[in-house]
Amino acid sequence: MTLAIGDAIPAVTPLDADGAAIDLAALKGAPLVVYFYPKADTPGCTVEAQDFTRLAPEFAKLGAQVLAVSRDAPAKLCKFRDKYGLTVRLASDEGGEMCEAFGTWVEKQNYGRTYMGIERSTFLFGADGKLAREWRKVRVKGHAEAVLEAAKSL
């Protein structure tokens, strides 16, 4: 499954780093950024989380929330958050329901090996809860800034 522009926020409920349920549908009413990253505490994923954390005050000025999703367990996300002082909300999709709903669980290749994993992707929802913009196969450098600019245009 994959989302298309204009689709509603999928009705999924992941856990945050502290084990609390996050009802995505309840986040409707303000812009929402949902970004998927492969694995906590790896170089690219750390830089991306730090970039979104650095820009968190700018997103907050827009009323936008940022949710970072991986398939890591909440305990690992808690360590990741605390180690780097991250302020973006980290969500655990251990069972893969969010990845399935957003179409981010894909076949990947690395050094000739084929495997399933998270495609680094970002989704921007408007206050109406509809998908306004998406980025697939994200390159980390400058990405958080690009998402912020897009959020400003909502």
PDB file of C-alpha atoms in Angstrom, residues 2 15 19 30 33 39-41 44 59 62 89 97 99-100 110 119 123 125 128-129 131 137 139 147 153:
ATOM      1  CA  THR A   2       1.135   3.541  -0.633  1.00  0.00           C
ATOM      2  CA  LEU A  15       4.127   3.668  20.585  1.00  0.00           C
ATOM      3  CA  GLY A  19       5.770   3.340  25.454  1.00  0.00           C
ATOM      4  CA  ALA A  30      -2.396  20.963  12.861  1.00  0.00           C
ATOM      5  CA  VAL A  33       5.383  15.695   9.539  1.00  0.00           C
ATOM      6  CA  LYS A  39      17.517   2.436  12.315  1.00  0.00           C
ATOM      7  CA  ALA A  40      18.113   4.489  15.450  1.00  0.00           C
ATOM      8  CA  ASP A  41      21.659   5.495  16.374  1.00  0.00           C
ATOM      9  CA  GLY A  44      22.446   9.067   8.668  1.00  0.00           C
ATOM     10  CA  PHE A  59       8.069  23.734  13.122  1.00  0.00           C
ATOM     11  CA  LEU A  62       3.874  26.795  12.421  1.00  0.00           C
ATOM     12  CA  ARG A  89       8.911  12.561  19.009  1.00  0.00           C
ATOM     13  CA  GLU A  97       1.763  -1.513  10.613  1.00  0.00           C
ATOM     14  CA  CYS A  99       5.396   1.037   7.325  1.00  0.00           C
ATOM     15  CA  GLU A 100       2.670  -0.968   5.593  1.00  0.00           C
ATOM     16  CA  ASN A 110      23.155  -3.175  -0.609  1.00  0.00           C
ATOM     17  CA  GLU A 119      12.746   3.445   2.681  1.00  0.00           C
ATOM     18  CA  PHE A 123       5.090  12.769   4.626  1.00  0.00           C
ATOM     19  CA  PHE A 125      -0.046  16.385   6.257  1.00  0.00           C
ATOM     20  CA  ASP A 128      -7.119  18.890   7.509  1.00  0.00           C
ATOM     21  CA  GLY A 129      -5.333  15.556   7.974  1.00  0.00           C
ATOM     22  CA  LEU A 131      -1.393  14.315   2.662  1.00  0.00           C
ATOM     23  CA  LYS A 137      14.297   7.922  -1.116  1.00  0.00           C
ATOM     24  CA  ARG A 139      18.885  12.206   1.121  1.00  0.00           C
ATOM     25  CA  VAL A 147      10.310  19.947   4.754  1.00  0.00           C
ATOM     26  CA  SER A 153       3.466  26.952   2.398  1.00  0.00           C
TER      27      SER A 153
END
